[in-house]
Tab-separated table of C-alpha atoms in Angstrom:
chain	number	residue	atom	x	y	z
A	182	MET	CA	3.243	-19.821	50.861
A	183	ASN	CA	4.660	-22.334	48.605
A	184	THR	CA	8.263	-22.170	47.658
A	185	LEU	CA	10.455	-24.055	46.139
A	186	CYS	CA	13.573	-25.534	45.922
A	187	ARG	CA	16.450	-24.154	44.297
A	188	PRO	CA	16.763	-26.326	41.741
A	189	ALA	CA	12.638	-26.306	40.157
A	190	LEU	CA	13.835	-22.416	40.737
A	191	LEU	CA	17.192	-23.113	37.562
A	192	ALA	CA	14.817	-25.050	36.195
A	193	ILE	CA	12.033	-22.154	35.657
A	194	ALA	CA	14.924	-19.440	35.110
A	195	CYS	CA	16.577	-21.423	32.603
A	196	ALA	CA	12.988	-21.938	31.153
A	197	THR	CA	12.282	-18.660	30.968
A	198	LEU	CA	15.560	-17.334	29.361
A	199	LEU	CA	15.303	-20.075	26.458
A	200	ALA	CA	11.791	-19.401	25.625
A	201	PRO	CA	11.031	-17.922	22.561
A	202	ASN	CA	10.189	-14.270	22.166
A	203	SER	CA	6.628	-14.420	22.831
A	204	ARG	CA	6.013	-11.564	19.956
A	205	ALA	CA	7.634	-14.323	17.165
A	206	GLU	CA	5.353	-15.754	15.356
A	207	GLY	CA	7.688	-18.091	12.576
A	208	PRO	CA	9.085	-17.290	9.966
A	209	ASN	CA	8.140	-14.521	7.643
A	210	PRO	CA	5.549	-15.903	4.192
A	211	ILE	CA	6.222	-13.101	2.588
A	212	ASP	CA	8.560	-13.946	-0.359
A	213	ALA	CA	10.780	-11.156	-0.071
A	214	ASP	CA	12.851	-12.152	-3.500
A	215	ARG	CA	9.952	-12.103	-5.829
A	216	ALA	CA	8.707	-9.345	-4.545
A	217	PHE	CA	12.151	-7.015	-5.020
A	218	GLY	CA	11.594	-8.731	-8.213
A	219	TYR	CA	8.555	-7.282	-9.069
A	220	LEU	CA	9.805	-3.694	-8.289
A	221	GLU	CA	13.107	-3.905	-10.418
A	222	GLN	CA	10.598	-5.737	-13.284
A	223	LEU	CA	8.033	-2.649	-13.366
A	224	CYS	CA	11.195	-0.046	-13.338
A	225	GLU	CA	12.352	-2.047	-16.113
A	226	LEU	CA	10.186	-1.141	-18.187
A	227	GLY	CA	10.990	3.215	-17.103
A	228	PRO	CA	8.704	5.813	-16.480
A	229	ARG	CA	5.067	5.164	-16.088
A	230	PRO	CA	3.084	8.567	-15.909
A	231	SER	CA	-0.551	7.755	-16.845
A	232	GLY	CA	-1.517	7.474	-20.948
A	233	SER	CA	2.424	6.237	-21.393
A	234	GLY	CA	2.997	3.654	-23.157
A	235	ALA	CA	4.872	2.074	-20.540
A	236	MET	CA	1.804	2.672	-18.754
A	237	ARG	CA	-0.044	0.221	-20.545
A	238	GLN	CA	3.143	-2.189	-21.105
A	239	GLN	CA	2.293	-2.345	-16.722
A	240	GLN	CA	-1.340	-2.998	-17.065
A	241	ASP	CA	-1.042	-5.188	-19.702
A	242	LEU	CA	2.433	-7.338	-17.399
A	243	LEU	CA	-0.205	-6.273	-14.455
A	244	ARG	CA	-3.654	-7.806	-16.129
A	245	GLN	CA	-1.434	-11.560	-16.871
A	246	HIS	CA	-0.357	-11.435	-13.369
A	247	PHE	CA	-3.320	-11.671	-11.574
A	248	ALA	CA	-5.346	-13.218	-13.972
A	249	PRO	CA	-4.568	-16.635	-12.918
A	250	LEU	CA	-4.273	-16.088	-8.871
A	251	ALA	CA	-7.424	-13.607	-8.492
A	252	ASP	CA	-11.080	-14.871	-9.439
A	253	ASP	CA	-12.157	-11.792	-11.080
A	254	VAL	CA	-9.882	-8.848	-12.574
A	255	VAL	CA	-11.776	-5.830	-13.590
A	256	ASP	CA	-10.646	-2.594	-15.363
A	257	GLN	CA	-12.371	0.708	-14.188
A	258	ARG	CA	-12.238	3.469	-16.153
A	259	CYS	CA	-12.760	6.842	-16.200
A	260	THR	CA	-10.877	9.928	-18.518
A	261	ALA	CA	-8.405	12.857	-17.079
A	262	PRO	CA	-7.442	16.187	-18.753
A	263	ASN	CA	-4.402	16.415	-20.474
A	264	PRO	CA	-2.063	18.757	-18.039
A	265	LEU	CA	0.128	19.961	-21.731
A	266	GLY	CA	-3.496	19.789	-23.674
A	267	GLY	CA	-4.496	17.957	-26.424
A	268	PRO	CA	-6.557	14.599	-26.011
A	269	LYS	CA	-7.877	13.621	-23.855
A	270	VAL	CA	-5.778	10.641	-20.982
A	271	LEU	CA	-7.519	7.694	-20.111
A	272	ILE	CA	-6.932	6.453	-16.471
A	273	THR	CA	-7.128	3.039	-15.744
A	274	ASN	CA	-7.325	1.145	-12.490
A	275	ILE	CA	-7.201	-2.586	-12.389
A	276	ILE	CA	-9.112	-4.448	-9.330
A	277	ALA	CA	-7.878	-8.139	-8.522
A	278	ARG	CA	-10.991	-9.421	-7.013
A	279	PHE	CA	-10.847	-13.078	-3.934
A	280	ASN	CA	-14.021	-14.221	-3.411
A	281	PRO	CA	-16.037	-11.467	-5.726
A	282	ALA	CA	-19.484	-12.858	-4.359
A	283	ALA	CA	-18.832	-11.443	-0.741
A	284	GLU	CA	-20.230	-8.944	0.320
A	285	GLU	CA	-18.198	-8.345	3.219
A	286	ARG	CA	-14.580	-7.093	1.537
A	287	LEU	CA	-11.468	-5.554	2.564
A	288	ILE	CA	-9.183	-3.525	0.088
A	289	VAL	CA	-5.331	-3.567	0.264
A	290	CYS	CA	-4.924	-1.084	-2.849
A	291	ALA	CA	-1.934	1.362	-4.346
A	292	HIS	CA	-1.400	3.633	-6.731
A	293	TYR	CA	1.279	2.449	-9.831
A	294	ASP	CA	1.370	5.494	-11.847
A	295	THR	CA	4.865	7.909	-11.536
A	296	ARG	CA	4.685	11.069	-12.039
A	297	PRO	CA	5.585	12.570	-14.483
A	298	LEU	CA	8.870	14.486	-13.551
A	299	PRO	CA	11.243	14.238	-10.759
A	300	ASP	CA	10.067	17.405	-10.018
A	301	ARG	CA	12.199	17.904	-6.216
A	302	ASP	CA	15.600	16.544	-7.997
A	303	PRO	CA	18.030	19.164	-6.784
A	304	ASN	CA	19.716	19.093	-10.204
A	305	PRO	CA	17.186	22.092	-11.901
A	306	THR	CA	17.644	20.353	-15.355
A	307	ALA	CA	17.192	17.161	-13.926
A	308	ALA	CA	13.621	18.523	-12.244
A	309	ARG	CA	12.630	20.149	-15.340
A	310	ALA	CA	12.666	17.015	-18.273
A	311	GLY	CA	15.069	13.770	-16.754
A	312	ARG	CA	13.551	10.770	-15.761
A	313	PHE	CA	11.244	9.432	-12.660
A	314	ILE	CA	11.118	5.527	-12.153
A	315	GLY	CA	9.656	5.557	-8.808
A	316	ALA	CA	10.440	2.945	-7.502
A	317	ASN	CA	9.841	3.370	-4.550
A	318	ASP	CA	6.923	5.846	-5.025
A	319	GLY	CA	4.679	4.014	-7.605
A	320	ALA	CA	6.639	0.443	-8.236
A	321	SER	CA	7.072	-0.582	-4.522
A	322	GLY	CA	3.331	-0.660	-3.061
A	323	THR	CA	2.876	-2.326	-6.707
A	324	ALA	CA	5.234	-4.528	-5.578
A	325	LEU	CA	3.733	-5.693	-2.929
A	326	LEU	CA	0.610	-6.670	-4.035
A	327	MET	CA	1.423	-8.928	-6.528
A	328	GLU	CA	3.136	-11.119	-3.575
A	329	LEU	CA	-0.113	-10.535	-1.788
A	330	ALA	CA	-1.808	-12.322	-4.791
A	331	HIS	CA	0.207	-16.164	-3.734
A	332	HIS	CA	-0.906	-15.840	-0.688
A	333	GLN	CA	-4.312	-17.222	-1.548
A	334	GLU	CA	-5.069	-19.539	0.891
A	335	ALA	CA	-5.307	-15.457	3.607
A	336	LEU	CA	-7.243	-14.323	1.085
A	337	ALA	CA	-9.733	-16.861	0.740
A	338	GLY	CA	-12.062	-16.534	3.531
A	339	PRO	CA	-15.548	-14.977	4.508
A	340	LEU	CA	-14.166	-11.897	3.365
A	341	GLY	CA	-14.132	-10.816	-0.325
A	342	ILE	CA	-10.233	-8.910	-0.847
A	343	ASP	CA	-10.247	-6.825	-3.263
A	344	LEU	CA	-6.353	-5.564	-4.745
A	345	VAL	CA	-6.816	-2.133	-5.754
A	346	LEU	CA	-4.097	-0.557	-8.478
A	347	PHE	CA	-4.526	2.609	-8.948
A	348	ASP	CA	-4.092	5.310	-12.188
A	349	GLY	CA	-3.248	8.875	-11.786
A	350	GLU	CA	-3.115	9.393	-8.678
A	351	GLU	CA	-0.354	12.244	-9.395
A	352	LEU	CA	-0.284	12.934	-13.235
A	353	VAL	CA	0.688	16.247	-12.490
A	354	TYR	CA	3.340	18.630	-13.660
A	355	ASN	CA	1.866	21.980	-11.803
A	356	ASP	CA	1.054	21.397	-8.136
A	357	ARG	CA	-1.144	24.071	-7.887
A	358	ARG	CA	-2.902	23.367	-11.319
A	359	ASP	CA	-3.055	19.627	-11.283
A	360	PRO	CA	-5.013	17.383	-9.536
A	361	TYR	CA	-4.120	14.417	-7.772
A	362	PHE	CA	-6.015	11.121	-7.159
A	363	LEU	CA	-7.803	10.731	-10.131
A	364	GLY	CA	-8.238	7.311	-9.913
A	365	SER	CA	-9.479	6.858	-6.766
A	366	THR	CA	-11.462	9.545	-6.805
A	367	TRP	CA	-13.423	7.713	-10.014
A	368	PHE	CA	-13.106	4.685	-7.480
A	369	ALA	CA	-14.684	6.519	-4.343
A	370	MET	CA	-16.914	7.761	-6.462
A	371	GLN	CA	-18.237	4.667	-8.469
A	372	TYR	CA	-18.164	3.634	-5.021
A	373	LYS	CA	-20.363	5.594	-3.590
A	374	LYS	CA	-22.839	5.618	-6.364
A	375	GLY	CA	-23.501	1.449	-6.193
A	376	LYS	CA	-21.375	1.732	-9.247
A	377	HIS	CA	-18.716	-0.349	-8.634
A	378	PRO	CA	-17.659	-4.796	-8.886
A	379	GLY	CA	-19.787	-5.439	-5.395
A	380	GLY	CA	-19.894	-5.643	-2.052
A	381	LYS	CA	-19.907	-2.780	0.849
A	382	TYR	CA	-16.224	-2.448	2.233
A	383	LYS	CA	-15.291	-2.932	5.339
A	384	TYR	CA	-11.580	-1.145	5.531
A	385	ALA	CA	-8.993	0.045	2.969
A	386	VAL	CA	-5.481	-0.227	3.611
A	387	LEU	CA	-3.053	1.855	1.225
A	388	VAL	CA	0.475	1.234	1.019
A	389	ASP	CA	2.608	4.018	-0.877
A	390	MET	CA	6.726	4.445	-0.287
A	391	ILE	CA	7.215	1.415	1.739
A	392	ALA	CA	10.145	-0.487	0.249
A	393	ASP	CA	13.156	2.415	1.891
A	394	ALA	CA	16.044	0.601	2.415
A	395	ASP	CA	16.305	3.102	6.057
A	396	LEU	CA	11.588	1.612	6.728
A	397	ASP	CA	10.150	3.573	9.366
A	398	LEU	CA	6.780	3.443	9.443
A	399	TYR	CA	3.914	6.375	11.669
A	400	TYR	CA	0.699	6.879	12.174
A	401	GLU	CA	-0.494	8.844	9.356
A	402	ILE	CA	-2.416	12.396	11.602
A	403	ASN	CA	-5.028	11.546	8.941
A	404	SER	CA	-5.654	8.321	9.139
A	405	TRP	CA	-5.450	8.178	13.611
A	406	ARG	CA	-7.464	11.587	13.741
A	407	TRP	CA	-10.546	9.815	11.735
A	408	LYS	CA	-12.164	7.964	14.269
A	409	ASP	CA	-13.954	5.028	12.019
A	410	THR	CA	-10.139	4.481	11.206
A	411	ARG	CA	-8.369	4.690	14.015
A	412	PRO	CA	-9.385	0.709	14.957
A	413	LEU	CA	-7.994	-0.134	11.642
A	414	VAL	CA	-4.304	1.989	12.104
A	415	GLN	CA	-4.264	0.565	15.863
A	416	SER	CA	-5.004	-2.931	14.440
A	417	LEU	CA	-2.372	-2.843	11.664
A	418	TRP	CA	0.634	-1.042	14.109
A	419	LYS	CA	-0.559	-3.598	16.936
A	420	THR	CA	0.443	-6.257	14.560
A	421	ALA	CA	3.121	-5.794	13.801
A	422	ASP	CA	4.393	-4.929	17.524
A	423	ARG	CA	3.388	-8.865	17.796
A	424	LEU	CA	5.198	-10.286	14.978
A	425	GLY	CA	8.321	-7.778	15.826
A	426	ILE	CA	8.534	-5.529	13.248
A	427	ASP	CA	10.178	-2.549	14.782
A	428	GLU	CA	9.586	-0.327	12.070
A	429	PHE	CA	6.358	0.314	13.435
A	430	HIS	CA	6.058	3.132	15.015
A	431	PRO	CA	2.686	3.655	17.067
A	432	ARG	CA	3.249	7.719	16.999
A	433	THR	CA	2.251	10.402	14.726
A	434	LYS	CA	4.656	11.743	12.771
A	435	HIS	CA	3.614	13.156	9.227
A	436	GLN	CA	0.366	14.288	7.449
A	437	ALA	CA	0.231	13.213	3.484
A	438	ASN	CA	-2.521	13.953	1.608
A	439	ASP	CA	-2.982	9.915	-0.034
A	440	ASP	CA	-5.916	7.993	-2.075
A	441	HIS	CA	-7.051	6.977	1.304
A	442	VAL	CA	-8.557	10.833	1.499
A	443	PRO	CA	-10.787	10.764	-1.297
A	444	LEU	CA	-11.430	6.596	-0.601
A	445	HIS	CA	-12.703	8.082	2.940
A	446	LYS	CA	-14.479	11.585	2.460
A	447	ILE	CA	-16.733	10.313	-1.032
A	448	GLY	CA	-16.495	5.958	-0.223
A	449	LYS	CA	-16.635	6.880	3.579
A	450	ILE	CA	-14.578	3.194	3.659
A	451	PRO	CA	-12.519	3.995	7.309
A	452	ALA	CA	-8.762	4.229	5.237
A	453	CYS	CA	-5.215	4.468	6.207
A	454	ASP	CA	-2.154	4.864	4.969
A	455	ILE	CA	0.648	2.753	5.087
A	456	ILE	CA	3.886	5.230	4.286
A	457	ASP	CA	7.498	5.907	4.774
A	458	PHE	CA	7.587	9.648	3.781
A	459	ASP	CA	11.132	10.357	5.353
A	460	TYR	CA	12.441	8.887	2.014
A	461	PRO	CA	15.303	11.182	0.564
A	462	HIS	CA	15.030	10.279	-3.367
A	463	TRP	CA	11.295	11.061	-2.949
A	464	HIS	CA	10.216	12.367	-6.598
A	465	THR	CA	13.942	13.179	-7.956
A	466	GLU	CA	15.775	11.109	-10.059
A	467	SER	CA	17.276	8.301	-7.733
A	468	ASP	CA	14.222	6.722	-6.931
A	469	VAL	CA	15.448	3.993	-8.010
A	470	PRO	CA	16.270	0.562	-7.425
A	471	ARG	CA	19.071	0.450	-5.053
A	472	ASN	CA	17.804	2.494	-2.312
A	473	CYS	CA	15.136	0.168	-2.180
A	474	SER	CA	15.153	-2.380	0.401
A	475	SER	CA	13.237	-6.477	0.144
A	476	GLU	CA	13.580	-6.636	3.267
A	477	SER	CA	11.968	-3.423	3.836
A	478	LEU	CA	8.560	-4.553	1.420
A	479	ALA	CA	8.361	-7.851	3.359
A	480	LYS	CA	8.030	-6.803	7.032
A	481	VAL	CA	4.970	-4.212	5.340
A	482	GLY	CA	3.918	-7.194	3.325
A	483	TRP	CA	3.870	-9.729	6.698
A	484	VAL	CA	1.892	-6.913	8.425
A	485	VAL	CA	-0.720	-7.113	6.449
A	486	LEU	CA	-1.093	-10.989	5.339
A	487	GLU	CA	-1.161	-11.135	8.853
A	488	TRP	CA	-4.046	-8.162	9.571
A	489	ILE	CA	-6.108	-9.980	6.389
A	490	LYS	CA	-5.973	-13.005	8.456
A	491	ALA	CA	-7.183	-11.952	11.580
A	492	GLU	CA	-9.792	-9.903	9.880
A	493	GLN	CA	-11.120	-13.770	7.938
A	494	ALA	CA	-10.467	-15.252	11.486
A	495	GLN	CA	-12.789	-12.777	13.132
A	496	ALA	CA	-15.933	-12.701	10.299
A	497	ALA	CA	-15.580	-16.044	10.701
A	498	ALA	CA	-16.034	-16.513	14.083
A	499	GLY	CA	-19.570	-13.907	13.617
A	500	ASP	CA	-17.556	-11.192	15.861
């Protein structure tokens, strides 16, 4: 049995204490201030429900943002009944494509519309006629996709990447009457029929309500229960653990019916929802930028970006 003298043992102990945390991966490449600036810019447009003037302004802003960064920007349109009656509402998904020639692809997606009213506001008058800005519920995921578009070194690989913004996620005035997920349902139907920009999707990652100042992210129950999606969930949360991002908790807590459901049910795409459902300002007038966090946005963005890099490396290796 080999033995070490006391000075050698002391040197090893010191080296262990001074060694960097094995979970660390260097500084977060996501620009937290820039991402949060996008969130604020979107919120300055005011409420952005489907078919509204502010939504059209937002669409112009997003097309202008993605045009110089992505290889292609595609609008995908359909119409939906107006819950209040009158002319149908134009629903427009915006797809920013990277490496559009690649057959195998990944989706990172979010909804960019806001609910028409803050229906859960504790003030009954506000719930019936208030303004819903949707800083976390709508703008946070959109802002993160805007930020991810800058990281072209990760997006340019053997896998094609589609950053997809869904319209009509909650054009809902009455929960018992009005359907959710209009844009993602149309997207999934077109994909199923082969009437989409092209390629086959390996995975879809949905980000929703990811800027909560008190961020806690659990496995979403649908995402975890679907056998084809569970490896995706595990990969994302393991990535967070490797990066030392402790806000990702590897256990289930909430079940969320969200845009990933039609992607999985109709499009048969393994689809995961990264969502913080413990948000006290959900569907209230207080869902505004001051209750959101640039740090939270950056942490989620780092996990998604590192996951994309790992998927690109795996595809390049032929696995």
